[in-house]
XYZ file of C-alpha atoms in Angstrom:
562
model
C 14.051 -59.640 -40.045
C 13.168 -59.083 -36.602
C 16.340 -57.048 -35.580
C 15.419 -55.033 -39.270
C 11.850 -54.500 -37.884
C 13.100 -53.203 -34.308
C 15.278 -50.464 -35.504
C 12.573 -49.815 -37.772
C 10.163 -49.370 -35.269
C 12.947 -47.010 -33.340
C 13.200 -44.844 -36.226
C 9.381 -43.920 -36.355
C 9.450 -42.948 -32.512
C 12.327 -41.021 -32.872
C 10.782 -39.235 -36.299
C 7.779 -39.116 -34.357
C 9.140 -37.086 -31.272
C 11.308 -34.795 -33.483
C 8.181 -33.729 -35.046
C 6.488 -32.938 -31.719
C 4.176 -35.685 -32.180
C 3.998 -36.890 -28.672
C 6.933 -35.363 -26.156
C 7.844 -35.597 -22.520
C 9.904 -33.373 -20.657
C 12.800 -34.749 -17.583
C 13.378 -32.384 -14.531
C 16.324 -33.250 -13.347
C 17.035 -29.887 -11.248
C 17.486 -30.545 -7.466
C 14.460 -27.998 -6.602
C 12.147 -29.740 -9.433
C 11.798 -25.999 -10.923
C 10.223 -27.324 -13.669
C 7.750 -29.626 -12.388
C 4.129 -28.696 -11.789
C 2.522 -29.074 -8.119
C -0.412 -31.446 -7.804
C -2.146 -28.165 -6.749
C -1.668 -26.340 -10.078
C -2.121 -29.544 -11.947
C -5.838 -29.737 -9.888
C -6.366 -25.925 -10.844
C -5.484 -25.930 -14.131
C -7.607 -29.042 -14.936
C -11.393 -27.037 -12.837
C -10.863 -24.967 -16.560
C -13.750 -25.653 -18.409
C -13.880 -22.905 -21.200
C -11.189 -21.078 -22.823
C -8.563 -18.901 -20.840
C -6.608 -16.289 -22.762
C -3.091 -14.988 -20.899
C -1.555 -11.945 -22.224
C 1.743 -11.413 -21.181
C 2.935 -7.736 -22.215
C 6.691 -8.659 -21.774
C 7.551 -8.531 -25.251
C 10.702 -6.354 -26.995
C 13.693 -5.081 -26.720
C 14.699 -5.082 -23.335
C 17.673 -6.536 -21.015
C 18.741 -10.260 -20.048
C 17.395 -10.162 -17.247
C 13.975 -10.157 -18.497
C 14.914 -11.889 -21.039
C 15.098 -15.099 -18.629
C 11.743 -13.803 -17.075
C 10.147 -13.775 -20.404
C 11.793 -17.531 -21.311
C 10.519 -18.528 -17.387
C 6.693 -17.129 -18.400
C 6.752 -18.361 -21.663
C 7.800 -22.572 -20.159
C 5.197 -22.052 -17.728
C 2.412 -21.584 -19.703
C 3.236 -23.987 -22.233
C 3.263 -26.659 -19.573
C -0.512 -25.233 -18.238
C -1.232 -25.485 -21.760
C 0.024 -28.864 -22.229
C -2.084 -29.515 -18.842
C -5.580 -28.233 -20.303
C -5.680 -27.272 -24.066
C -8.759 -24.310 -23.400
C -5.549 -22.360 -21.643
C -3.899 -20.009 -24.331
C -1.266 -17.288 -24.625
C 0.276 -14.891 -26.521
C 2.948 -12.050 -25.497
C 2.419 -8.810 -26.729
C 4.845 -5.921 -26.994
C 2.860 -2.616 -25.428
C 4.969 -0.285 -26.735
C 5.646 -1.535 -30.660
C 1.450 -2.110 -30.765
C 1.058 1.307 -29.368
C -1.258 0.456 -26.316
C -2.430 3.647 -24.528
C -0.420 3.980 -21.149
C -3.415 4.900 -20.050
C -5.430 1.570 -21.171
C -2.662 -0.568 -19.050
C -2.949 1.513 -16.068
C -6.496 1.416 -15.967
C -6.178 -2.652 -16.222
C -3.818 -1.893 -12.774
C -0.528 -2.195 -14.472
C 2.274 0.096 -13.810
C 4.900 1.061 -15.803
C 8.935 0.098 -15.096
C 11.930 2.486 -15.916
C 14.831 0.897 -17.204
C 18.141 3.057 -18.206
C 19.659 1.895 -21.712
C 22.889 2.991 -23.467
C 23.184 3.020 -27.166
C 25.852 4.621 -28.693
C 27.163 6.548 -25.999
C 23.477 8.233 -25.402
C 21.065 6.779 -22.678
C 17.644 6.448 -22.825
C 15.011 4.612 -21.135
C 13.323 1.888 -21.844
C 9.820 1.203 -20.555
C 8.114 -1.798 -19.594
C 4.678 -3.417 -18.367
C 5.987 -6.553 -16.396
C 2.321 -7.491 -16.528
C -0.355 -10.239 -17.351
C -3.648 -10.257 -18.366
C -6.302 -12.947 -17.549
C -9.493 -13.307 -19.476
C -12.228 -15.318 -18.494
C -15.503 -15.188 -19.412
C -15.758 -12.172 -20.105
C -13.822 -11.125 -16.980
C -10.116 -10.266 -16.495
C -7.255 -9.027 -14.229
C -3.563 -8.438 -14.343
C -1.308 -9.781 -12.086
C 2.449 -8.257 -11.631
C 5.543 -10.632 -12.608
C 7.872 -8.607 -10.722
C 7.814 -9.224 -7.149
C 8.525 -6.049 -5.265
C 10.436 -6.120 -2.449
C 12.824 -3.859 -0.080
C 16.717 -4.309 0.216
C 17.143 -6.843 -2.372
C 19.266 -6.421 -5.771
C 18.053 -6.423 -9.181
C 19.131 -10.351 -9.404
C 17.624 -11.582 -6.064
C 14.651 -9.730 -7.461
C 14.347 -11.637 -10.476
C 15.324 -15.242 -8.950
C 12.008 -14.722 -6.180
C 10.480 -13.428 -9.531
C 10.788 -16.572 -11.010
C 10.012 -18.409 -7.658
C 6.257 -16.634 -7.198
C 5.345 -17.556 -11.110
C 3.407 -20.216 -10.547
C 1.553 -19.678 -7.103
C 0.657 -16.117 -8.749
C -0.802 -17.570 -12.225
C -2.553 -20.492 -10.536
C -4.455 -18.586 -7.253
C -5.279 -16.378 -9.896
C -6.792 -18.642 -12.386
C -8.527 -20.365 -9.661
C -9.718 -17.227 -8.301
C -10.907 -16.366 -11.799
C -12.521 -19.726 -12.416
C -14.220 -20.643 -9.129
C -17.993 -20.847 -9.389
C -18.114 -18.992 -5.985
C -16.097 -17.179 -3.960
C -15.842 -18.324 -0.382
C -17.261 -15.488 1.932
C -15.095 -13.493 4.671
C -17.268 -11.400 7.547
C -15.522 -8.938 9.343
C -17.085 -8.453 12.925
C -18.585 -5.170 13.649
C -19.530 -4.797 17.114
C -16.537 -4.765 19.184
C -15.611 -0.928 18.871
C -13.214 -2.339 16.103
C -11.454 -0.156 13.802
C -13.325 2.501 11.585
C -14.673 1.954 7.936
C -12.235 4.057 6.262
C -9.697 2.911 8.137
C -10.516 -0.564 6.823
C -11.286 0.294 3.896
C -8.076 -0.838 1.490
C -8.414 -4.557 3.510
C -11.622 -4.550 2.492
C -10.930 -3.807 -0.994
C -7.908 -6.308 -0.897
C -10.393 -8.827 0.295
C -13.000 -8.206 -1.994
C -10.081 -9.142 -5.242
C -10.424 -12.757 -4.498
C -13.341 -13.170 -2.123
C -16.551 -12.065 -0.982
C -16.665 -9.908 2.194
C -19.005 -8.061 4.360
C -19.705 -7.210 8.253
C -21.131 -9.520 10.389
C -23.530 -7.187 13.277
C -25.349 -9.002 15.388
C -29.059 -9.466 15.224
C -29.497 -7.395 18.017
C -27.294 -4.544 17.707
C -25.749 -5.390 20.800
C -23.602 -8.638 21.131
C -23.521 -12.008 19.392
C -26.469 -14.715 20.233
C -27.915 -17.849 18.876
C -29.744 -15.689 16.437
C -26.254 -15.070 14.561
C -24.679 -18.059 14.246
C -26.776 -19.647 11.150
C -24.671 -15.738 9.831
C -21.724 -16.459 11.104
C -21.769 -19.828 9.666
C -22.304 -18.894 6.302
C -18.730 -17.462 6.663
C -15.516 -19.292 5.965
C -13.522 -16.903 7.859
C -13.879 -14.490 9.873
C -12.046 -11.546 10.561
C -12.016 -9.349 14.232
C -9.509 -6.031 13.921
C -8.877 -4.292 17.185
C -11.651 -5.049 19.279
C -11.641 -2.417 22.347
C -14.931 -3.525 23.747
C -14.683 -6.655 25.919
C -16.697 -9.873 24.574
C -19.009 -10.960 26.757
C -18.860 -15.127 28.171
C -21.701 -15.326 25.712
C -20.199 -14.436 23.163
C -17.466 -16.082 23.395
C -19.098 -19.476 23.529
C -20.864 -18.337 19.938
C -16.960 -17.569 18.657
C -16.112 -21.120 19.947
C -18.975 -23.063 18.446
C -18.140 -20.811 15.173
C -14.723 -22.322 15.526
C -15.815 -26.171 15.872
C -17.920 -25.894 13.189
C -14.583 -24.913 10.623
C -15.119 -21.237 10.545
C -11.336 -19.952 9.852
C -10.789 -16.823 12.406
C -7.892 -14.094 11.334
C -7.424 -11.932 15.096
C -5.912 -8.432 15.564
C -5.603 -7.674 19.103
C -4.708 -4.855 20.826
C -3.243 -5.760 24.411
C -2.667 -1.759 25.387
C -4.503 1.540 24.584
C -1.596 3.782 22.476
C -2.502 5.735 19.983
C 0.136 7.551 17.396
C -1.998 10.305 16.863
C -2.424 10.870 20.832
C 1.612 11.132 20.957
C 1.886 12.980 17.586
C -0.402 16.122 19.338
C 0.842 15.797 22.876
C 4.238 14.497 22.477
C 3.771 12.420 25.586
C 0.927 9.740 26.168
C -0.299 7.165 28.984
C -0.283 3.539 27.626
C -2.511 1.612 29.444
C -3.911 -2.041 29.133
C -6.685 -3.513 27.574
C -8.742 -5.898 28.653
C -11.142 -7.454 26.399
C -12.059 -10.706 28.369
C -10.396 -13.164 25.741
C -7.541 -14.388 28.033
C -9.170 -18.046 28.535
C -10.216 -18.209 25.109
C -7.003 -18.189 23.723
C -5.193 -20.133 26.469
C -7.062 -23.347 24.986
C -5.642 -22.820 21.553
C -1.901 -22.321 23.443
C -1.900 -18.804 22.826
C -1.510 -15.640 25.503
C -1.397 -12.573 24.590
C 0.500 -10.521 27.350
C 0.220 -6.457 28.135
C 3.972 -5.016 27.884
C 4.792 -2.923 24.597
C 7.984 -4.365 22.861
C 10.002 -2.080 21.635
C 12.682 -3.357 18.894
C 16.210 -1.327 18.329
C 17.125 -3.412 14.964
C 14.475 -4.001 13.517
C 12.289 -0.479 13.747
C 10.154 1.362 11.267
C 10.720 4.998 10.496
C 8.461 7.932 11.256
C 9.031 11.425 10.412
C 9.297 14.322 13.122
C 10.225 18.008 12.878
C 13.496 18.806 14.274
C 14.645 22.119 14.344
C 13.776 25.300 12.077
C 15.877 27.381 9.501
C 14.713 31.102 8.763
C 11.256 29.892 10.103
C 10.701 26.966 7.936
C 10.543 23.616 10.095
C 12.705 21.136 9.222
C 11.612 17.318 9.073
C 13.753 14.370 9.071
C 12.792 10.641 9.251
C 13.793 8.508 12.730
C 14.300 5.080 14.122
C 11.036 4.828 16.265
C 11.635 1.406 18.395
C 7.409 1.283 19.453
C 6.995 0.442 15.605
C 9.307 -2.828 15.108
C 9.196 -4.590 11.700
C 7.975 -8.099 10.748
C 11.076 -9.171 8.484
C 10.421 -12.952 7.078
C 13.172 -15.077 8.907
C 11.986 -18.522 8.732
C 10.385 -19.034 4.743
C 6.685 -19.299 6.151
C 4.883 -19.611 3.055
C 2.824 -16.808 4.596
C 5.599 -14.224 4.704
C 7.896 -15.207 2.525
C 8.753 -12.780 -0.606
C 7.437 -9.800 0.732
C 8.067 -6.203 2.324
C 8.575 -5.875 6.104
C 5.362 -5.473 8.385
C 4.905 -2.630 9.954
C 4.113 -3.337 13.825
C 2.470 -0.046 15.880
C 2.525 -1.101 19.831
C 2.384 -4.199 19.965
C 2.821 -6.590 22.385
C 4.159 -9.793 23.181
C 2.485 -13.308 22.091
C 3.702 -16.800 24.611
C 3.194 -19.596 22.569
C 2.114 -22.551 25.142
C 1.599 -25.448 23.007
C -1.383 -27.766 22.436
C -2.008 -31.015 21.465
C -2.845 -31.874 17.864
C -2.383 -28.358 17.442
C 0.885 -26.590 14.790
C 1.897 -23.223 16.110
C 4.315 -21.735 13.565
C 5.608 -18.355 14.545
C 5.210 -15.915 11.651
C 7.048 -13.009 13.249
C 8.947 -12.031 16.066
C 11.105 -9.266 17.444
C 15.474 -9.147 17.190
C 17.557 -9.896 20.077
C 17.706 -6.319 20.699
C 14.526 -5.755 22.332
C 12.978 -4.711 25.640
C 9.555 -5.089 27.232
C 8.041 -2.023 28.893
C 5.247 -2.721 31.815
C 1.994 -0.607 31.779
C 0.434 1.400 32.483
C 3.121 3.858 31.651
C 3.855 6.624 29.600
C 5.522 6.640 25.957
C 7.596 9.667 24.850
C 8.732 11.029 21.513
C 12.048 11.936 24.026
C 12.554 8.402 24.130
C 14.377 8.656 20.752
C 16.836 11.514 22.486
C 18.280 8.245 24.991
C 17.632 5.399 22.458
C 20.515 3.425 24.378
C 19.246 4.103 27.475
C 16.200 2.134 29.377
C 13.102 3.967 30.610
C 11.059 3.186 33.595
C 9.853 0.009 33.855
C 11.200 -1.434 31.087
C 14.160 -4.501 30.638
C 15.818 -6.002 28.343
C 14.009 -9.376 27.042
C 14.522 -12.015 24.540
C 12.457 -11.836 20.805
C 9.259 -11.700 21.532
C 6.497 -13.124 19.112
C 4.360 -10.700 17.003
C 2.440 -13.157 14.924
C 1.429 -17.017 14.634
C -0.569 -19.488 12.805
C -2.250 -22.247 14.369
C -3.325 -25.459 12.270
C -4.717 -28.529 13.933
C -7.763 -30.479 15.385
C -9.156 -27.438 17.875
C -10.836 -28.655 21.032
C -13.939 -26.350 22.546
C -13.014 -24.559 25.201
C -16.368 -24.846 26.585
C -16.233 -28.760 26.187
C -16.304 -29.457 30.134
C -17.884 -26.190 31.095
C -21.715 -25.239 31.893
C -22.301 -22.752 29.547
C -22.728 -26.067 26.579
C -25.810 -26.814 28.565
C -27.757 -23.678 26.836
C -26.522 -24.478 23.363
C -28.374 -26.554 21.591
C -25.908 -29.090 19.165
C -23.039 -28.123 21.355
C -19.686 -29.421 19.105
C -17.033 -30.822 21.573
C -14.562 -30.670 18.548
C -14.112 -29.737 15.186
C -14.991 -32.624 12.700
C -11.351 -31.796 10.737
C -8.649 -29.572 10.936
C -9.251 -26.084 11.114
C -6.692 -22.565 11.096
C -6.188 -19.522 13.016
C -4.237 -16.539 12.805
C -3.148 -14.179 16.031
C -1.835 -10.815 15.632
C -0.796 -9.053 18.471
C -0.757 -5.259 16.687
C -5.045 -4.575 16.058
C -3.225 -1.900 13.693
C -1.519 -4.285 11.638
C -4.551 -3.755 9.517
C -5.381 -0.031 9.515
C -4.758 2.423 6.094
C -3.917 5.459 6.280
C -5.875 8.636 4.949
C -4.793 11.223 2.779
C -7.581 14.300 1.765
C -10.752 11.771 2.721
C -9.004 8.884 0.783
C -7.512 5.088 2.039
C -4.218 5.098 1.123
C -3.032 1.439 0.015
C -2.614 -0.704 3.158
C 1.138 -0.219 4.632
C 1.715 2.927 2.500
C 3.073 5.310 5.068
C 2.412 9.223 3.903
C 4.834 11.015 6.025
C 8.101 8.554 5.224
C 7.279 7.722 1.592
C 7.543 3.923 2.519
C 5.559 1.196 1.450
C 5.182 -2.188 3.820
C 4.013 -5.149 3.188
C 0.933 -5.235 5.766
C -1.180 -5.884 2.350
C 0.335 -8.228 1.175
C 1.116 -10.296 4.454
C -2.725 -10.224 5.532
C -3.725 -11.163 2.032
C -1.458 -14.189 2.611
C -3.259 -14.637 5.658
C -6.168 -15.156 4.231
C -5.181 -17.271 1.534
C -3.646 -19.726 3.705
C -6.768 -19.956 6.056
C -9.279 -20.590 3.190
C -6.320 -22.170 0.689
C -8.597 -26.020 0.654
C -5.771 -27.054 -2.027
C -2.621 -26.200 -0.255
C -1.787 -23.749 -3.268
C -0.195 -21.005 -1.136
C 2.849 -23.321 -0.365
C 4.238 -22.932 -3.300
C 5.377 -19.659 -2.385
C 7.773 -22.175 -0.287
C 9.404 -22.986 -3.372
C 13.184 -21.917 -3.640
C 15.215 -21.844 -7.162
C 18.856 -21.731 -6.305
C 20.874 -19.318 -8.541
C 23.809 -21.368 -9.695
C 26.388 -18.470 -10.901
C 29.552 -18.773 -12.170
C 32.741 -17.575 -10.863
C 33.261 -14.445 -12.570
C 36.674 -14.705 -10.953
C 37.721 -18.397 -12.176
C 35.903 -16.907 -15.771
C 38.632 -13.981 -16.346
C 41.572 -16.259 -14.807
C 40.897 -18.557 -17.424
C 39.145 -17.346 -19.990
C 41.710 -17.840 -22.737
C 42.321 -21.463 -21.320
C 38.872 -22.610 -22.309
C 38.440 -20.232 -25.719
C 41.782 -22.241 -26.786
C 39.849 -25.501 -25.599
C 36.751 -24.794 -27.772
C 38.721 -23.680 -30.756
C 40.752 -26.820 -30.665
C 38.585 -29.499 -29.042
C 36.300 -29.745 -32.137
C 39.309 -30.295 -34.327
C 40.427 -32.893 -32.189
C 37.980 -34.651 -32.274
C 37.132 -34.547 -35.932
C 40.712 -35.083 -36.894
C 40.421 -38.579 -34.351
C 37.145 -40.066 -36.118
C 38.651 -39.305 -39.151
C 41.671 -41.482 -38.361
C 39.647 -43.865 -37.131
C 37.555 -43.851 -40.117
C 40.696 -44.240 -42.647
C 42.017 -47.190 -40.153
C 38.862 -49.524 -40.256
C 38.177 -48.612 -44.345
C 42.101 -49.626 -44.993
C 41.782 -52.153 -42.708
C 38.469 -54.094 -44.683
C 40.118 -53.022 -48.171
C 43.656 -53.739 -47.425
C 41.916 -57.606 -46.502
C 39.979 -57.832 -49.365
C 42.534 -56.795 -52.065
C 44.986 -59.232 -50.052
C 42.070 -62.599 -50.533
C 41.857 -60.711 -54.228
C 45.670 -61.391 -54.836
C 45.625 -64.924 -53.784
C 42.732 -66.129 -55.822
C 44.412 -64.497 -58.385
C 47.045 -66.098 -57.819
């Protein structure tokens, strides 16, 4: 009876989970691709009223988004399964006859793809989009990562990778009951409002942002800390006037009180547009009195211009003239290298290269209790050129050739990120003795970011508009400056460790299309004829054990009879 009730028991479990009852799901994949982070899990759960996704990747369309569709679709069936208030539907633009318009407005863009149907082609055209609504609030976020040099199936595997950092930072962008704040110093001759301007609208997407001027109009005091505290990060682009010591020790005591800090620094004066007019220009240092502050984070930030020969952006220069028309043509310009991701920093992984404009070279010194991860550096084809000296559009005539004053060096840094228990640099100096509630050290961990390019940052302007940071007009190419300093930001004010799931890596395990054609007609022979096997073997097995138990019984049968 007991045995009876066990399997009994078995059987209602098993009708039970067949039904969908109760279920639970195994991820056995090395890379635990289908296995929530505690991150998401945390995010997910801060949902208190209901989320609608819309995912307009619905239709006809090829395998490839086929798997990004099944990929979408798994994902938000497990946030569902997480929090119940989180809902989703895919919805086919095109068959519901959405207004191209009505998507584009919402910020998505439409995709091209060439089909072939009976010997005609056509296109077919997509919105590889979702929409997030939230109280009454929404926005779209791309599925398709966009990125240089990479094939259509590299494309879709770091498609697949980025799902789940870009649905959860933006669900807990959309949910948060307050955005953390970013200031952007204005005070330091720093770079011009509409040159800032796309930053500030990138900024503005997931936080809130504003200047930070000093009280005074003239440098940072006491007076503007209890404003500079109310930041959680604070941003200084190309400062050309020198800080004063006073200010400094305001930056510092900003610092040990957890106020992130995202630096772009220009070491030397050298200007594109200077060079552009005059073809020739006189690069010169500058000196903005920081040198000691950064030494005690184990930074320096040194005054030759690097000039890359592998890795260089392109810019676009007239070259000769037919029948009076000048004729342009797009060249390798070494003072512009790019940022290409090289070591899967969660920070610059899956995007365009950065465009660099003059910058210079970043020594990494080390500090205790302090993480310096290099987020970009130079190729081993690079040289260093001392200044003051003078930069030539020439230069590109004798690219193999060295100029004056400049050698051949190893890679030289670009970027880093700095992540660790910061000391004041002020902690055994005089200048504590006129701050009142002087911090020694800050309580926790905090971040920094150092740029060595104060350009890194600037849009371009086209007819009194920003163009979209690292759009370049003249060569039609689009970097990924936007995208890197967004990343910057997230992982300075990222309190959940979200952004490192743009770490994660899903390995494409392909067959050998090789091995597939060698034996192809191997294995369809195998399939055909397997099945039958086995079939034909259970049923032999079958007729053995019933003749077997018959065959005894009518032999007992004859014997009684007998």
């Amino acid at each position: 009876m007991k045995q009876n009730l066990k399997y009994i028991i078995l059987a209602i479990i098993l009708f039970l989970g067949i039904f969908g009852v109760f279920s639970h799901r195994f991820d056995l994949t090395k890379e635990k691709r289908y296995t929530l982070s505690d991150a998401t899990v945390e995010t997910l759960k801060s949902v208190k009223e209901p989320l609608t996704v819309e995912v307009y990747l619905e239709g006809d369309f090829p395998a490839s988004f086929k798997q990004l569709q099944n990929e979408t679709q798994f994902l938000l069936e497990e946030f569902r399964k997480i929090n119940p208030k989180i809902d989703y539907k895919f919805i086919d633009p095109i068959a519901t006859k959405m207004s191209q318009d009505t998507l584009q407005a919402m910020g998505m863009q439409p995709s091209m793809l060439p089909d072939m149907k009976d010997g005609k082609v056509s296109q077919i055209v997509l919105f590889p989009y979702a929409a997030l609504k939230y109280k009454g609030y929404g926005t779209s976020i791309s599925l398709i990562t966009n990125q240089m040099g990479i094939d259509a199936a590299e494309q879709l595997t770091k498609s697949i990778e980025n799902l789940e950092f870009n649905f959860a930072s933006t669900i807990k962008s959309l949910v948060a009951d307050q955005k953390k704040n970013v200031g952007v110093l204005v005070n330091q001759d720093e770079l011009r409002v509409d040159e800032f301007r796309s930053f500030m609208d990138m900024t503005l997407e997931n936080y809130n942002a504003g200047p930070v001027i000093p009280v005074n109009k003239k440098e940072l005091t006491l007076e503007d800390l209890p404003n500079l505290e109310r930041m959680d990060a604070l941003v200084i682009a190309k400062p050309r006037k020198a800080f004063t010591d006073g200010e400094k020790v305001i930056l510092d005591q900003y610092i040990m009180n957890g106020g992130k800090t995202l630096w772009m620094i220009d070491a030397v004066n050298a200007e594109m547009d200077t060079l552009m007019t005059k073809k020739k220009l006189m690069a010169y240092p500058i000196d903005i009195n920081m040198t000691d502050f950064f030494f005690n984070y184990g930074v320096r930030i040194n005054a030759p211009l690097i000039k890359d020969f592998q890795k260089s952006a392109l810019i676009r220069l007239q070259v000769g003239e037919v029948a009076g028309n000048p004729q342009y043509t797009n060249l390798i310009w070494p003072y512009f290298p790019l940022g290409i991701n090289e070591n899967n920093n969660p920070i610059t992984k899956n995007i365009n290269p950065v465009k660099f404009e003059f910058p210079t070279a970043i020594d990494t010194l080390g500090r205790k209790n302090i993480k310096t991860q290099v987020l970009y550096e130079s190729s081993e084809r690079t040289t260093a050129k001392s200044v003051p000296n003078y930069v030539e559009l020439s230069e590109m005539a004798n690219l193999d050739s060295l100029s004056v004053m400049e050698k051949p060096t190893t890679p030289k840094i670009f970027a880093v990120s700095l992540e660790g228990k910061f000391t004041s640099a002020y902690a055994n100096r005089s200048e504590k003795n006129g701050f009142p509630n002087f911090k020694n050290e800050v309580s926790g961990n905090n971040k920094m970011i150092v740029i060595s390019d104060g350009d890194v940052g600037r849009n371009q302007m086209m007819k009194g508009q920003n163009l979209p940071l690292g759009a370049d007009l003249l060569t039609d190419q689009l970097y990924g400056n936007e995208q890197f300093l967004r990343n910057c930001l997230d992982w300075l004010l990222d309190d959940s460790n979200l952004i490192e799931l743009r770490n994660r890596n899903i390995e494409s395990r392909l067959l050998d299309r090789r091995r597939i054609d060698e034996e192809k007609t191997n294995w369809q022979w195998f399939n055909l004829l397997t099945p039958l096997a086995i079939l034909g073997l259970l049923g032999g097995i079958f007729f053995w054990l019933r003749k077997k138990k018959f065959g005894q019984l009518l032999t007992v049968c004859e014997v009684v009879y007998l």
